[in-house]
Amino acid sequence: MAGRVLTCQIDGQDVSGLEESTILEVAREHHIRIPTLCHVPGLPEAGACRVCLVEVEGAARLLPACVTRIAEGMKVKTESERLLKYRRMTVEMLFAERNHICSVCVSNGHCDLQWLAQTLGVDHIRFPYRYPALPVDSSHARFVADHNRCVLCLRCVRVCGEIEGAHTWDVMGRGADCLVITDLAQPWGESASCTSCGKCVQVCPTGALSEKGKSAGEMAKQRRFLPYLTLMRGGNHV
Amino acid sequence: MTKRTLVIDPVTRIEGHSKITIQLDEQGRVADARFHVTQFRGFEKICENRPFHEMPALMARICGICPVSHLITSAKACDAILAVAVPKTAVHLRRILNLAQILQSHALSLFHLSSPDLLLGMDSDPLRRNLFGLAQTHPEVARDGIRLRQVGQTIIEILGGKRIHPAWVVPGGVSAPLTAEKRDQIRDLLPEGLVALNRRLDQFKELFAQFPEEVDSFAHFPSLFLGLVDDHGDLEHYNGPARVIGSGGAVVKDGFAAGAYPEYIGEINEHDSYLKSAYYKPFGYPDGIYRVGPLARLNIARRCGTPRADRELEDLRALSKGPALASFHYHQARMVEMLFCLERIEQLLNEPAILDTHVRAQAAVNAEEGIAMAEAPRGLLLHHYKVDRDGLVRWANLIIATGHNNLAMNRGVLQTAQRFVDGERLTEGALNRVEAVIRAFDPCLSCSTHAYGQMPLEVELRDVSGGLLDVRRR
């Protein structure tokens, strides 16, 4: 059911979009760049990473562009000192939270988190690293899950549940103890529901999920299948 | 007079952090001297629970000077875990990378770190006794040294994508084949390297002859020598079994493979150093003292196997009867090996299958243990991993060249201190010689280079109760 067309302003530019559109969707349609991390074209939004925060006139808080719908007359700002500060802080906290050792990571040079840090000018982490002792699950015959590199974007959870329909991935624990898990926190290799399709690996933004046998810098992800699959299934979430 | 201790801290113009203590007796004579490594890296623990495919890149981070050695030895240990035959072309390419690194590392050791002692003099002004001082007084030597290092580093960059920590060597082979264009780029670099080295060979051989006292006292003693040889007993840096020879040249043990190292190499923790001392197990500690590195390799090998290097090897061998026991000759051995590296790289580039695109064997975990040896610039390097069925590293043991040489370096420090250090009259030049014996071994104590010659040298004179009597700084 097509909704009404609403008009609003993004960075001073008059734009329009369907009323169910998000700020992110309308911005991208009009070639206005908003940085994202948990967002992947073809998957339902999670609003998990807070990297796409924007300023909306009249709103006291910063709002995530990926899950905030446009409204008639809305005035949005996607770039400001304040936004840059918060986005940088968010990315720095992601680095500080776990053990992101880019130099030896399978995704070095192909990593969304690394790329984001570069584009935001993150050259130092101002927060103390937590250095959590996190496991590597290498029990699957073809894939490896390294929780040290996970940013909890939930892309794996969403692609597994919404696209593959297996719902092998889910989330356990709260706050700093939060982990993505396979089935009921069993080793991935023992998961009864996993179809070994590998979609989770390909959508993972970092080296958290990778193909077994890859060495440092070798894990380039292939994501072009996703919008195609979604389109073929009726066009939801594109 | 009471007993006193001299401390040289830090030792400069070496790779890593260390200090030397010299014990003086009541008469001010040197009673004992020790070489202490004061830094701790912990890579044997860091790698635990990581996927073994990560090991080559992770282990390369041990060192910024010789990352390629760790990369190659680690990848070879991982090959053993995969239990695959690495494609022949990949072996050739790994060899080229290793030789390029030996070239650049030897150039660094000889020209950047040690030649200020040799060309400016052991007793020269310490403020100028460094590469920058050398560049002022002997700019052509500094230029050739820097250029030789650049040739090696550039070959590493062409092959591996970057000069330091290339991730190109992977378990099962290398990640990308060589292209004709890159082969030609490497080939074009070699003549300039050969010209630069030839320009310096005769000059340095004459220079070395001007240090007879240092030749006699810089770790000049009988010891075993350990290194790899190929099937013909020739110089080998990548593969092959290890050979041990005695100080007279007789073969003590021939052809032990990497997997047999626990039978032959023992390690002992020293109470005053983070560096373990390795010894030849059948002879026990400390009688099993041995040396590794360029001089050891050239003592052990029948010949180099390339024409120019073999001619230079004859000159080196003419300096001693039997194996060279004077560690001062490590410098000349480095020059012979640099020549060998340049010649051998050219030979390997001419291998008919060098551009073959099959350069990687794929497999899962087929063995839960992998042990490998290769020759690093400073000597034999050994990586030993145990993994679980899923390929996560559970245990690792690394024996690096500097560990093999630790007993010899300690004995060398004592020998040099006894010859040159006089407790009654401390001179900067005498203390510099005690450092220079360490430089002859070119130890690699960490992964970072340092401001050579510019770091402070502080010697404290203390009485038996630890009271400070005198301090000398530079």
XYZ file of C-alpha atoms in Angstrom:
712
model
C 0.000 0.000 0.000
C 1.675 3.161 -1.188
C 1.533 5.983 1.351
C 1.483 9.706 0.969
C 4.428 11.663 -0.270
C 5.902 13.909 2.410
C 8.302 16.783 1.917
C 11.048 17.743 4.306
C 14.532 19.250 4.393
C 17.824 17.423 4.795
C 20.884 19.658 5.188
C 18.880 22.565 3.770
C 17.907 20.618 0.662
C 14.172 20.142 -0.065
C 13.498 16.421 -0.420
C 10.452 14.168 -0.553
C 9.684 10.534 0.219
C 6.881 8.124 0.994
C 5.540 8.563 4.494
C 6.835 5.153 5.672
C 10.369 6.042 4.539
C 13.161 6.538 7.024
C 15.428 9.556 7.047
C 18.252 7.295 5.885
C 16.301 6.006 2.901
C 15.276 9.482 1.772
C 18.788 10.828 2.286
C 20.339 8.056 0.208
C 17.725 8.501 -2.544
C 18.914 12.095 -2.738
C 22.624 11.153 -2.561
C 23.094 12.640 0.899
C 25.650 10.500 2.751
C 24.972 9.387 6.317
C 27.502 6.944 7.815
C 26.066 3.602 8.954
C 27.317 0.351 10.420
C 24.479 -1.980 11.381
C 22.416 -1.006 8.320
C 22.637 -3.334 5.314
C 20.487 -2.829 2.226
C 18.112 -5.768 2.079
C 17.786 -6.374 5.829
C 15.265 -4.993 8.330
C 16.757 -2.230 10.468
C 17.971 -2.800 14.012
C 19.066 0.687 15.104
C 21.840 -1.076 16.979
C 24.992 0.911 16.296
C 23.923 4.594 16.631
C 26.407 5.665 13.981
C 23.687 7.171 11.739
C 22.559 9.680 14.379
C 21.180 12.932 12.919
C 19.882 16.193 14.334
C 16.162 16.813 13.856
C 14.920 20.327 14.504
C 12.708 20.386 17.554
C 13.952 17.056 18.912
C 16.080 17.309 22.031
C 17.858 14.026 21.374
C 19.866 12.892 18.404
C 17.870 10.355 16.381
C 19.076 7.305 14.412
C 18.333 7.974 10.738
C 17.854 4.293 9.957
C 14.768 3.853 12.152
C 13.348 7.396 12.270
C 10.580 8.038 9.738
C 10.317 11.296 7.915
C 7.551 13.743 8.744
C 6.018 16.636 6.835
C 8.157 19.739 7.241
C 10.864 17.895 9.182
C 14.260 19.614 9.140
C 17.217 17.220 9.399
C 20.911 17.944 9.754
C 23.280 15.089 8.891
C 26.572 16.863 9.483
C 27.697 18.999 12.408
C 30.495 19.128 14.958
C 28.156 17.637 17.506
C 27.235 14.711 15.242
C 30.858 14.055 14.325
C 31.768 14.040 17.993
C 29.083 11.497 18.856
C 29.780 9.291 15.852
C 33.477 9.227 16.654
C 32.752 8.455 20.280
C 30.459 5.590 19.267
C 33.119 4.081 17.019
C 35.821 4.543 19.640
C 33.670 2.732 22.170
C 33.167 -0.123 19.734
C 36.939 -0.463 19.433
C 37.448 -0.205 23.188
C 34.762 -2.752 23.965
C 36.427 -5.792 22.389
C 39.742 -6.900 20.914
C 39.875 -5.402 17.438
C 43.419 -6.148 16.304
C 43.214 -4.946 12.697
C 46.749 -5.897 11.713
C 46.194 -9.628 12.071
C 42.437 -9.709 11.444
C 41.063 -11.732 8.529
C 39.029 -8.686 7.475
C 41.889 -6.166 7.561
C 41.344 -3.870 4.588
C 37.804 -5.138 3.980
C 36.207 -4.136 7.272
C 33.232 -1.796 7.665
C 34.328 -0.784 11.176
C 37.841 0.011 9.991
C 36.502 1.974 7.040
C 34.100 3.871 9.291
C 36.911 4.779 11.675
C 38.968 6.056 8.757
C 36.157 8.150 7.302
C 35.315 9.646 10.700
C 38.965 10.446 11.381
C 39.262 8.179 14.417
C 43.027 8.042 14.943
C 43.020 7.418 18.691
C 40.799 5.574 21.125
C 40.301 7.842 24.134
C 38.610 5.186 26.246
C 40.452 2.472 28.125
C 40.325 -0.870 26.309
C 38.378 -3.533 28.151
C 40.361 -6.474 26.760
C 37.614 -9.010 27.471
C 38.578 -12.677 27.348
C 36.269 -13.830 24.585
C 36.203 -17.177 22.842
C 36.709 -18.083 19.202
C 34.218 -20.696 17.969
C 35.967 -22.669 15.258
C 33.770 -25.756 15.565
C 31.938 -25.226 12.259
C 33.438 -27.060 9.291
C 33.454 -23.979 7.057
C 33.169 -20.897 9.243
C 34.731 -19.258 12.298
C 33.024 -16.977 14.847
C 35.458 -14.690 16.666
C 33.608 -12.771 19.365
C 36.650 -10.556 19.863
C 35.791 -8.793 16.608
C 31.969 -8.626 17.036
C 30.276 -5.198 17.258
C 26.793 -6.592 17.994
C 25.295 -5.038 14.873
C 22.944 -8.049 14.663
C 23.322 -8.342 10.912
C 23.894 -12.103 11.329
C 20.818 -12.473 13.498
C 18.674 -10.572 10.993
C 19.914 -12.276 7.835
C 19.603 -15.716 9.387
C 16.088 -15.114 10.677
C 14.651 -12.911 7.918
C 16.366 -14.099 4.749
C 17.547 -17.666 5.341
C 14.690 -18.381 7.745
C 16.833 -20.585 9.962
C 17.101 -18.297 13.005
C 20.283 -20.014 14.124
C 21.757 -16.748 15.397
C 20.373 -14.907 18.389
C 21.560 -12.790 21.277
C 22.447 -13.774 24.831
C 23.269 -11.634 27.855
C 22.957 -7.923 28.482
C 25.170 -4.879 28.182
C 28.856 -5.631 28.082
C 28.125 -9.366 28.474
C 26.006 -9.481 25.334
C 27.041 -12.147 22.820
C 25.610 -13.439 19.569
C 25.005 -17.156 19.878
C 24.114 -20.112 17.682
C 21.047 -22.095 18.754
C 20.995 -22.216 22.552
C 24.599 -21.084 22.954
C 25.903 -24.354 21.555
C 29.054 -24.610 19.453
C 28.278 -23.486 15.907
C 29.465 -26.807 14.534
C 26.831 -28.609 16.629
C 23.958 -26.345 15.611
C 20.994 -28.349 14.319
C 19.341 -25.322 12.710
C 22.330 -23.898 10.781
C 22.063 -24.615 7.063
C 25.701 -23.572 6.487
C 24.468 -21.086 3.871
C 27.118 -18.553 4.910
C 24.896 -15.462 4.615
C 25.789 -14.403 8.156
C 29.476 -14.508 7.265
C 29.008 -12.379 4.177
C 26.933 -9.663 5.887
C 29.143 -9.471 8.998
C 30.817 -6.034 8.884
C 34.054 -7.149 10.603
C 36.174 -10.258 10.994
C 33.804 -11.650 13.627
C 32.376 -14.164 11.166
C 34.712 -15.476 8.511
C 35.337 -18.382 6.216
C 37.670 -20.958 7.682
C 41.145 -21.023 6.196
C 41.364 -17.302 5.518
C 44.526 -15.592 6.665
C 45.014 -11.957 7.663
C 43.323 -9.555 5.260
C 41.879 -12.280 3.044
C 38.214 -12.165 4.103
C 36.503 -9.877 1.594
C 32.742 -10.167 2.007
C 30.339 -10.703 -0.909
C 27.048 -8.927 -0.262
C 25.524 -8.352 -3.661
C 23.252 -11.388 -3.232
C 21.212 -9.680 -0.551
C 19.227 -6.950 -2.370
C 18.621 -9.479 -5.166
C 17.235 -12.094 -2.797
C 15.041 -9.550 -1.052
C 13.721 -8.180 -4.329
C 12.870 -11.673 -5.577
C 10.930 -12.312 -2.388
C 8.595 -9.370 -2.798
C 10.706 -6.305 -2.251
C 10.421 -5.946 1.515
C 13.142 -4.166 3.403
C 15.006 -2.850 0.337
C 89.053 -1.383 46.967
C 85.657 -3.059 47.217
C 83.912 -5.152 44.619
C 82.027 -3.029 42.127
C 79.452 -3.511 39.357
C 79.441 -1.601 36.081
C 76.116 -1.384 34.272
C 75.787 -0.527 30.596
C 72.107 0.276 30.181
C 70.802 0.308 27.536
C 73.007 -1.429 25.010
C 72.756 0.753 21.905
C 72.720 0.106 18.168
C 71.091 -3.287 18.538
C 67.485 -4.319 17.950
C 65.694 -4.372 21.287
C 66.300 -3.524 24.908
C 69.102 -4.935 26.990
C 71.835 -4.050 29.424
C 75.224 -5.401 30.393
C 76.586 -5.709 33.911
C 80.273 -6.105 34.614
C 81.398 -7.312 38.044
C 84.750 -6.016 39.233
C 86.770 -7.693 41.988
C 88.617 -5.938 44.790
C 91.522 -5.197 42.472
C 89.258 -3.603 39.880
C 89.620 -6.526 37.474
C 86.676 -7.972 35.602
C 85.395 -10.981 37.515
C 82.201 -11.610 35.570
C 80.037 -9.992 32.926
C 76.434 -10.669 31.915
C 74.149 -9.695 29.062
C 70.573 -9.132 30.246
C 67.540 -8.816 27.991
C 65.178 -6.503 29.801
C 62.037 -6.647 27.670
C 59.241 -9.173 27.587
C 57.050 -9.864 24.542
C 54.943 -12.904 25.388
C 53.928 -14.069 21.923
C 53.862 -17.688 23.024
C 50.894 -16.732 25.222
C 49.328 -14.098 22.968
C 48.687 -16.653 20.242
C 46.793 -19.078 22.437
C 43.191 -19.718 21.363
C 43.636 -17.960 18.045
C 42.906 -19.742 14.732
C 46.156 -21.151 13.343
C 45.550 -19.479 9.973
C 46.220 -16.209 11.766
C 49.625 -17.347 13.016
C 51.903 -16.175 10.165
C 50.550 -12.610 10.292
C 50.414 -12.602 14.093
C 53.911 -14.016 14.546
C 55.311 -11.590 11.978
C 54.384 -8.870 14.483
C 57.128 -10.136 16.760
C 59.622 -8.135 14.758
C 59.757 -5.129 12.474
C 63.226 -5.988 11.167
C 62.796 -9.675 10.440
C 59.004 -10.152 10.185
C 59.553 -12.281 7.085
C 61.472 -14.887 9.106
C 58.583 -15.320 11.501
C 56.098 -15.202 8.644
C 57.885 -17.999 6.796
C 58.678 -20.202 9.768
C 55.165 -19.804 11.110
C 53.634 -20.603 7.726
C 55.843 -23.695 7.505
C 54.625 -24.850 10.923
C 51.065 -24.271 9.676
C 51.862 -26.253 6.492
C 52.664 -29.135 8.833
C 49.274 -28.721 10.530
C 47.576 -28.816 7.117
C 49.893 -31.735 6.252
C 50.084 -30.615 2.632
C 52.843 -30.424 0.062
C 53.346 -26.722 -0.661
C 53.459 -26.049 -4.443
C 57.046 -25.806 -5.675
C 56.543 -22.305 -7.060
C 55.295 -21.105 -3.677
C 58.445 -22.517 -2.080
C 60.600 -20.615 -4.586
C 58.663 -17.411 -3.902
C 58.978 -17.834 -0.147
C 62.708 -18.389 -0.615
C 63.055 -15.154 -2.579
C 61.207 -13.262 0.150
C 63.430 -14.785 2.834
C 66.628 -13.972 0.946
C 65.468 -10.392 0.342
C 64.987 -10.027 4.056
C 68.365 -11.506 4.932
C 69.873 -9.006 2.494
C 68.157 -6.002 4.054
C 68.736 -7.139 7.629
C 72.447 -7.835 7.082
C 72.807 -4.423 5.423
C 71.154 -2.837 8.444
C 73.376 -4.681 10.894
C 76.655 -4.049 9.112
C 76.216 -0.574 7.659
C 73.714 1.147 9.933
C 74.593 -0.392 13.286
C 78.164 -1.698 13.264
C 80.064 0.283 10.656
C 80.171 3.445 12.826
C 82.377 1.424 15.217
C 84.514 0.154 12.368
C 84.869 3.252 10.212
C 84.829 5.984 12.856
C 86.658 3.927 15.465
C 85.706 2.138 18.668
C 87.062 5.065 20.681
C 85.544 7.839 18.572
C 83.133 10.451 19.901
C 79.910 8.589 20.833
C 77.831 11.580 19.766
C 78.985 11.081 16.199
C 79.486 7.318 16.301
C 76.229 6.511 14.517
C 74.742 6.385 11.040
C 74.406 10.161 10.884
C 78.037 10.654 11.811
C 78.921 8.073 9.202
C 76.867 9.900 6.596
C 78.993 12.994 7.232
C 82.398 11.331 7.118
C 81.749 8.427 4.736
C 78.639 9.427 2.776
C 79.318 6.913 -0.003
C 79.394 4.010 2.487
C 76.210 5.178 4.191
C 74.559 5.548 0.789
C 75.528 2.045 -0.337
C 74.377 0.557 2.963
C 71.040 2.317 2.770
C 70.670 1.349 -0.892
C 71.414 -2.325 -0.189
C 68.806 -2.359 2.531
C 66.384 -0.631 0.180
C 66.930 -3.296 -2.499
C 65.952 -6.031 -0.026
C 62.998 -4.070 1.328
C 61.746 -3.207 -2.149
C 61.800 -6.871 -3.207
C 59.760 -7.680 -0.085
C 57.312 -4.923 -1.009
C 56.982 -6.084 -4.622
C 56.283 -9.651 -3.517
C 54.311 -9.143 -0.333
C 52.588 -5.809 -0.889
C 54.443 -3.941 1.855
C 57.913 -3.718 3.319
C 57.148 -4.510 6.917
C 54.729 -7.245 7.971
C 53.588 -8.408 4.531
C 50.767 -10.932 4.974
C 51.473 -12.636 1.666
C 52.869 -15.877 3.075
C 49.975 -18.060 4.234
C 49.539 -21.621 5.435
C 49.837 -23.829 2.345
C 51.826 -21.391 0.205
C 51.504 -17.743 -0.718
C 48.322 -15.759 -1.314
C 49.106 -14.502 -4.832
C 51.412 -15.661 -7.637
C 54.243 -13.625 -9.124
C 53.496 -11.688 -12.298
C 55.963 -11.219 -15.140
C 55.954 -7.487 -14.472
C 56.894 -7.936 -10.833
C 59.540 -10.512 -11.703
C 61.150 -8.002 -14.040
C 60.973 -5.256 -11.411
C 62.848 -7.477 -8.963
C 65.365 -8.533 -11.594
C 66.071 -4.882 -12.404
C 66.959 -4.152 -8.772
C 69.642 -6.804 -8.437
C 72.510 -5.326 -10.514
C 72.558 -2.133 -8.471
C 72.717 -4.149 -5.280
C 75.616 -6.187 -6.610
C 77.490 -3.054 -7.668
C 76.981 -1.385 -4.279
C 78.084 -4.494 -2.417
C 81.134 -5.046 -4.610
C 82.147 -1.442 -4.004
C 82.239 -2.144 -0.260
C 83.585 -5.699 -0.131
C 87.292 -5.020 -0.572
C 87.117 -1.846 1.523
C 85.505 -3.678 4.424
C 87.774 -6.692 4.214
C 90.741 -4.338 4.625
C 88.897 -2.577 7.424
C 88.188 -5.804 9.317
C 91.913 -6.589 9.221
C 92.555 -3.437 11.252
C 90.874 -4.917 14.333
C 93.162 -7.803 15.379
C 92.547 -7.252 19.090
C 88.793 -7.291 18.583
C 89.062 -10.403 16.405
C 90.936 -12.104 19.253
C 88.603 -11.074 22.047
C 85.090 -10.576 20.609
C 83.585 -13.923 21.560
C 86.531 -15.838 20.146
C 86.360 -19.327 21.603
C 85.531 -22.894 20.629
C 81.838 -23.727 20.443
C 79.447 -25.834 18.451
C 77.740 -24.315 15.408
C 74.148 -25.003 14.330
C 72.468 -24.276 11.027
C 70.522 -25.678 8.107
C 72.159 -27.281 5.082
C 70.633 -28.526 1.855
C 70.800 -32.091 0.533
C 74.339 -31.512 -0.697
C 75.508 -29.906 2.523
C 75.435 -26.432 0.941
C 74.216 -23.123 2.375
C 70.472 -23.248 2.996
C 68.037 -20.746 4.510
C 64.575 -22.187 3.985
C 64.482 -25.937 4.257
C 66.661 -28.839 4.965
C 67.764 -30.635 8.068
C 69.880 -29.001 10.734
C 73.522 -29.836 11.172
C 75.698 -29.378 14.241
C 79.461 -29.142 13.904
C 82.166 -28.919 16.531
C 84.763 -26.202 16.852
C 87.196 -28.303 14.837
C 84.758 -28.644 11.982
C 83.743 -32.260 12.579
C 80.052 -33.017 12.149
C 78.581 -33.700 15.582
C 75.045 -34.346 14.386
C 73.830 -34.387 10.847
C 70.352 -34.173 9.449
C 68.002 -33.634 12.328
C 64.586 -32.521 11.169
C 62.491 -29.818 12.832
C 60.362 -32.408 14.626
C 63.402 -33.803 16.427
C 64.463 -30.501 17.992
C 63.426 -31.416 21.561
C 66.069 -34.162 21.494
C 68.840 -31.767 20.542
C 67.946 -28.272 21.721
C 67.447 -27.562 25.397
C 66.421 -24.210 26.847
C 67.143 -22.835 30.263
C 65.757 -19.775 32.020
C 68.370 -17.316 33.214
C 67.529 -15.595 36.496
C 68.647 -12.206 35.253
C 67.281 -12.068 31.713
C 64.002 -12.471 29.842
C 65.910 -14.337 27.144
C 66.227 -18.066 27.593
C 69.548 -19.728 26.785
C 69.520 -22.596 24.344
C 72.129 -25.376 24.497
C 72.900 -28.566 22.607
C 71.152 -31.102 24.773
C 73.455 -34.108 24.285
C 76.338 -32.006 25.670
C 74.284 -30.507 28.516
C 74.276 -26.987 29.981
C 76.482 -25.003 29.637
C 78.887 -27.288 27.710
C 76.401 -27.451 24.845
C 77.112 -23.799 23.959
C 76.667 -23.194 20.259
C 76.382 -20.352 17.802
C 73.947 -19.731 14.939
C 73.687 -17.063 12.269
C 75.687 -16.114 9.197
C 79.065 -17.187 10.542
C 77.680 -20.482 11.841
C 75.946 -21.162 8.528
C 79.129 -20.505 6.568
C 81.170 -22.616 8.977
C 78.758 -25.496 8.541
C 78.024 -25.370 4.804
C 80.269 -27.092 2.283
C 79.907 -24.061 0.001
C 77.398 -21.320 -0.848
C 76.500 -22.626 -4.274
C 76.686 -19.322 -6.166
C 79.937 -18.266 -7.893
C 80.692 -14.840 -6.393
C 79.643 -15.770 -2.870
C 81.818 -18.879 -3.049
C 84.837 -16.779 -4.003
C 84.207 -14.505 -1.015
C 83.679 -17.536 1.205
C 87.221 -18.647 0.347
C 88.543 -15.308 1.615
C 86.554 -15.664 4.833
C 87.822 -19.192 5.348
C 91.408 -18.081 4.787
C 91.167 -16.063 8.028
C 90.954 -19.143 10.254
C 92.128 -22.710 10.374
C 88.945 -24.741 10.361
C 85.690 -23.070 11.356
C 85.945 -19.374 12.161
C 85.757 -19.156 15.948
C 86.054 -15.364 16.151
C 82.616 -13.776 16.314
C 84.079 -10.591 14.858
C 83.982 -12.471 11.537
C 80.168 -12.406 11.674
C 80.500 -9.031 9.951
C 82.355 -10.478 6.979
C 80.039 -13.493 6.914
C 77.132 -11.072 6.484
C 78.771 -9.619 3.389
C 79.225 -13.093 1.902
C 75.594 -13.878 2.571
C 74.396 -10.584 1.097
C 76.211 -11.511 -2.085
C 74.672 -14.979 -1.981
C 71.180 -13.502 -1.517
C 71.495 -11.295 -4.593
C 72.860 -14.122 -6.727
C 70.396 -16.710 -5.490
C 67.364 -14.427 -5.968
C 68.370 -14.067 -9.600
C 68.669 -17.837 -9.971
C 65.236 -18.360 -8.440
C 63.658 -15.727 -10.691
C 64.941 -17.734 -13.634
C 63.191 -20.908 -12.498
C 60.910 -21.923 -15.379
C 57.812 -22.298 -13.209
C 58.303 -19.116 -11.175
C 55.173 -17.500 -12.695
C 52.990 -20.566 -12.150
C 49.662 -19.579 -10.623
C 49.300 -22.687 -8.459
C 50.867 -21.286 -5.331
C 48.644 -22.469 -2.502
C 47.557 -25.837 -1.171
C 44.241 -25.891 0.684
C 43.363 -28.268 3.484
C 41.775 -28.463 6.897
C 43.522 -29.477 10.114
C 45.200 -32.781 9.383
C 47.761 -32.789 12.169
C 47.403 -31.313 15.617
C 51.046 -30.334 15.875
C 53.290 -28.338 13.555
C 57.028 -27.741 13.938
C 59.173 -25.843 11.481
C 62.659 -24.399 11.155
C 64.057 -21.783 8.797
C 67.113 -19.571 8.807
C 66.460 -16.006 9.901
C 69.165 -13.390 9.264
C 70.469 -13.968 12.790
C 70.245 -17.736 12.737
C 67.983 -20.705 13.085
C 64.368 -19.905 13.915
C 61.972 -22.504 15.199
C 58.185 -22.351 15.609
C 56.270 -25.152 17.271
C 52.462 -25.091 17.590
C 49.870 -27.446 18.999
C 46.284 -26.925 17.824
C 42.970 -28.518 18.707
C 40.791 -30.341 16.206
C 39.112 -27.042 15.271
C 42.422 -25.398 14.472
C 42.733 -23.133 17.523
C 46.263 -22.783 18.864
C 46.552 -24.333 22.321
C 50.288 -24.061 22.886
C 53.292 -22.543 21.174
C 57.045 -22.601 21.587
C 59.366 -20.253 19.732
C 63.141 -20.493 19.725
C 64.716 -17.487 18.080
C 68.267 -17.004 16.877
C 69.214 -14.692 19.700
C 68.274 -17.400 22.202
C 70.607 -19.861 20.502
C 73.407 -17.326 20.755
C 72.698 -16.228 24.324
C 75.361 -18.370 26.005
C 77.917 -17.305 23.417
C 76.992 -13.625 23.772
C 77.380 -13.840 27.529
C 80.739 -15.535 27.240
C 81.723 -12.968 24.610
C 80.790 -10.052 26.845
C 82.971 -11.486 29.607
C 85.876 -12.127 27.256
C 85.747 -8.620 25.811
C 85.306 -6.979 29.207
C 88.302 -8.892 30.596
C 90.410 -7.765 27.677
C 89.410 -4.088 27.534
C 87.764 -2.935 30.780
C 90.011 -1.661 33.531
C 88.189 -0.862 36.758
C 90.851 1.641 37.674
C 90.433 3.643 34.523
C 87.040 3.450 32.849
C 87.018 4.587 29.239
C 84.047 5.044 26.986
C 85.797 3.161 24.199
C 86.292 0.092 26.375
C 82.609 0.030 27.267
C 81.729 0.530 23.628
C 83.725 -2.587 22.757
C 81.647 -4.546 25.255
C 78.565 -3.371 23.359
C 80.230 -3.995 20.004
C 80.695 -7.679 20.727
C 76.924 -7.891 21.128
C 76.489 -5.990 17.846
C 78.653 -8.594 16.081
C 75.942 -11.150 16.862
C 73.255 -8.699 15.651
C 70.780 -9.843 18.280
C 67.125 -9.136 17.678
C 65.520 -8.550 21.046
C 62.314 -6.909 19.955
C 60.288 -5.846 16.964
C 61.365 -2.236 16.914
C 64.412 -0.309 15.868
C 65.981 2.340 18.052
C 67.755 5.622 17.891
C 71.167 4.107 17.425
C 73.997 5.783 19.200
C 71.753 8.502 20.538
C 70.307 6.716 23.515
C 71.997 7.523 26.801
C 74.712 5.231 28.048
C 75.019 5.358 31.794
C 77.598 3.496 33.816
C 77.198 3.446 37.566
C 79.942 2.513 39.961
C 78.556 0.965 43.128
C 80.232 -0.535 46.183
C 79.294 -3.955 47.553
C 76.484 -2.544 49.614
C 75.006 -0.885 46.540
C 76.164 2.652 47.369
C 76.730 4.855 44.350
C 80.393 5.815 43.938
C 80.498 7.341 40.482
C 78.323 7.783 37.379
C 79.373 8.328 33.800
C 76.860 9.412 31.207
C 77.024 10.050 27.505
